[in-house]
Tab-separated table of C-alpha atoms in Angstrom:
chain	number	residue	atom	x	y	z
A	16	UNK	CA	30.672	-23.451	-90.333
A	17	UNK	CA	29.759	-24.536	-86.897
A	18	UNK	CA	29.507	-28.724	-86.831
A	19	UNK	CA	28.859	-31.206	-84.158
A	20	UNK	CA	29.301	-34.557	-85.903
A	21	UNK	CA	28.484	-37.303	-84.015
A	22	UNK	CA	29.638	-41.180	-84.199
A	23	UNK	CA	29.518	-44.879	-82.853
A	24	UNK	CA	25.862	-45.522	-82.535
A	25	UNK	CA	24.654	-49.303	-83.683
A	26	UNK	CA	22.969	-52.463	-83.100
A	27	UNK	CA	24.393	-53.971	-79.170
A	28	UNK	CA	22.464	-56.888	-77.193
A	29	UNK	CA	21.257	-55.801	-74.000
A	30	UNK	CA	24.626	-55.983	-71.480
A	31	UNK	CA	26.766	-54.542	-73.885
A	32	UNK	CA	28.648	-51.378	-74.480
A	33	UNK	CA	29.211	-48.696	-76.790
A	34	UNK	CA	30.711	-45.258	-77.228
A	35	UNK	CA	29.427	-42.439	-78.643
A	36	UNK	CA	31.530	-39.676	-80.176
A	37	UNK	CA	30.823	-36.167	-80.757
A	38	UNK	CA	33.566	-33.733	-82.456
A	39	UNK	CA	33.429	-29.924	-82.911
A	40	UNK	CA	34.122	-27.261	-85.393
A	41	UNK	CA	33.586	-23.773	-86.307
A	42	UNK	CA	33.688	-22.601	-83.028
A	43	UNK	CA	35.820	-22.870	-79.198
A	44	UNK	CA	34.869	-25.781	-77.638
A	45	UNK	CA	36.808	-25.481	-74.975
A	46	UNK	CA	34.494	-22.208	-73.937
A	47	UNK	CA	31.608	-24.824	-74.095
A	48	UNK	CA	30.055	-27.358	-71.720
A	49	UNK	CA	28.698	-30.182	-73.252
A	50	UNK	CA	25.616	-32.790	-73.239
A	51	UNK	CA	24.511	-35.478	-74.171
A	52	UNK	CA	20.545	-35.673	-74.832
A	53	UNK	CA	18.554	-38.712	-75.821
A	54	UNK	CA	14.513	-39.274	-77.606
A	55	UNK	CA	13.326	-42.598	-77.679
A	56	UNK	CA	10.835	-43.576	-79.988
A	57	UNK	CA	7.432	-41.822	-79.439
A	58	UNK	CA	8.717	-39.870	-76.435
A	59	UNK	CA	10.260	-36.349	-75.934
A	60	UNK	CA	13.670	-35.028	-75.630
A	61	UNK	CA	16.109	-35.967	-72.524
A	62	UNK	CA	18.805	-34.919	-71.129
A	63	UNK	CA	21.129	-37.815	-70.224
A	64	UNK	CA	24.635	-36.491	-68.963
A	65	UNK	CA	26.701	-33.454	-68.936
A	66	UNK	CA	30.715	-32.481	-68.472
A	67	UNK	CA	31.804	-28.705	-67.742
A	68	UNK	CA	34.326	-27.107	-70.396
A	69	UNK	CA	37.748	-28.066	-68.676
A	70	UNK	CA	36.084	-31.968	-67.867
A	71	UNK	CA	36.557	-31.560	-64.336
A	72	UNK	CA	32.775	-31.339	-63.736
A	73	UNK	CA	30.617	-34.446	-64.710
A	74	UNK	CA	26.614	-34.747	-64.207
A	75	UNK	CA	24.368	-37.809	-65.018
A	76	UNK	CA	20.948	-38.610	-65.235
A	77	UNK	CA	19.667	-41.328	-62.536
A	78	UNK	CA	18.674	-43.265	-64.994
A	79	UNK	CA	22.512	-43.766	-66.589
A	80	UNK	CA	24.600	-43.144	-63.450
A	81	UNK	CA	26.998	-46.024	-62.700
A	82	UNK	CA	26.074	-47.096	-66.329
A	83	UNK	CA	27.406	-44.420	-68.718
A	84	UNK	CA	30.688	-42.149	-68.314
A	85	UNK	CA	30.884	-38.633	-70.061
A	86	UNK	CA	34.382	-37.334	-71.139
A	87	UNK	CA	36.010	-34.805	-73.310
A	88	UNK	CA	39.609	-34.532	-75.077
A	89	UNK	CA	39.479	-30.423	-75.665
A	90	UNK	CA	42.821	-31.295	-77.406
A	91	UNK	CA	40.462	-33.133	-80.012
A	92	UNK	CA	37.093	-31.322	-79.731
A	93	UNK	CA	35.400	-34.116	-78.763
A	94	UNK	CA	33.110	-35.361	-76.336
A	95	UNK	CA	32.679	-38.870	-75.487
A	96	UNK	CA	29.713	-41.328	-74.108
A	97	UNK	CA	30.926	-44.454	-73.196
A	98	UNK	CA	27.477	-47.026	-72.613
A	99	UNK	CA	28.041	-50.084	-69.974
A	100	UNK	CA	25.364	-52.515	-69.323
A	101	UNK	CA	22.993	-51.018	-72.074
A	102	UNK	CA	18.965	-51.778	-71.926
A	103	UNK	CA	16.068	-52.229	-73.845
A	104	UNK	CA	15.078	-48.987	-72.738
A	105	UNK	CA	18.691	-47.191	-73.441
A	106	UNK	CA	17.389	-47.383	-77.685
A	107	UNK	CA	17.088	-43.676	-78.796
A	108	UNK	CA	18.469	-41.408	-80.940
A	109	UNK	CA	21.558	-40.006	-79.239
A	110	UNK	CA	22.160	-36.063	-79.415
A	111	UNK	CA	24.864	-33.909	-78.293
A	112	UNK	CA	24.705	-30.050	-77.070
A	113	UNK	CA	27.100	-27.201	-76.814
A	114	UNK	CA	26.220	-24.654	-74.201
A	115	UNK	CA	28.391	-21.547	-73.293
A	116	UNK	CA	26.584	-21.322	-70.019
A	117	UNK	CA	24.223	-23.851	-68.946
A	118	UNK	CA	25.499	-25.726	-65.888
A	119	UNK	CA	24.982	-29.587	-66.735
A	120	UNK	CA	22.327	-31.002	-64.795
A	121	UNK	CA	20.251	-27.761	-64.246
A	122	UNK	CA	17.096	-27.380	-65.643
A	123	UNK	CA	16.875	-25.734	-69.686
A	124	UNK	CA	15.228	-26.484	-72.848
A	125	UNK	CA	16.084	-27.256	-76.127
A	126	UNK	CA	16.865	-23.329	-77.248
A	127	UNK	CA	19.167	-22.869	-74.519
A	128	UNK	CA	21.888	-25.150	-76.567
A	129	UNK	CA	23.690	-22.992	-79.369
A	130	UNK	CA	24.656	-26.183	-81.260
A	131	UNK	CA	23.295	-29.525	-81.594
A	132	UNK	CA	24.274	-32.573	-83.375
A	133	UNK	CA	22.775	-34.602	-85.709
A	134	UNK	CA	21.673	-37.833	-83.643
A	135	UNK	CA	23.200	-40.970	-83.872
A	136	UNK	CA	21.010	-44.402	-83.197
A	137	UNK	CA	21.229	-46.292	-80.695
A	138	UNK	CA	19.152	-49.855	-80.343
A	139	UNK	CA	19.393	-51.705	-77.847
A	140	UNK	CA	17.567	-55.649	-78.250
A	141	UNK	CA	16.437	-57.753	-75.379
């Protein structure tokens, strides 16, 4: 059974950190970029940062760059958020994405992931 189980969401004042965890099964994730996506209340679906399959290649949104760092431990199956300097505006529900073959940072929808995660909260007060 293919899983993407994500982790370390919460409650952090604005300036503060977190890191957000996301670890694989059922299938190669090494074969896989990943993403991380994020929906605020009331608001659609975006994309927020993504890492090739060997981690070499990294790709953030303008809104997180110089604020949020995307890694991966293939050794692990897990991909990593880490959240500096977090904002009101940061709180959303925090997805990852396995795709075999979208570049991070290029345009795709939603169907163009095989696997998604469950979503893990973020909040983020003022």
């Amino acid at each position: 059974e293919v899983q993407l189980v994500e982790s370390g969401g919460g409650l952090v004042q604005a300036g503060g950190s977190l890191r957000l965890s996301c670890t694989a099964s059922g299938f190669i994730f090494s074969n896989y970029f990943m993403n991380w996506f994020r929906q605020a209340p009331g608001k659609g679906l975006e994309w927020v940062s993504g890492i090739n399959n060997h981690g070499t290649t990294t790709r953030y949104a303008d809104f997180v760059k110089g604020r949020f760092t995307i890694s991966r431990d293939n050794a692990k199956n897990t991909v990593y958020l880490q959240m500096y300097n977090l904002k009101p505006e940061d709180t959303a529900v925090y997805y990852c994405a396995a795709s075999p073959k979208v570049v991070p940072g290029t345009p795709s929808r939603p169907g163009d992931y095989d696997y998604w995660g469950q979503g893990s909260q973020v909040t983020v007060s003022s």
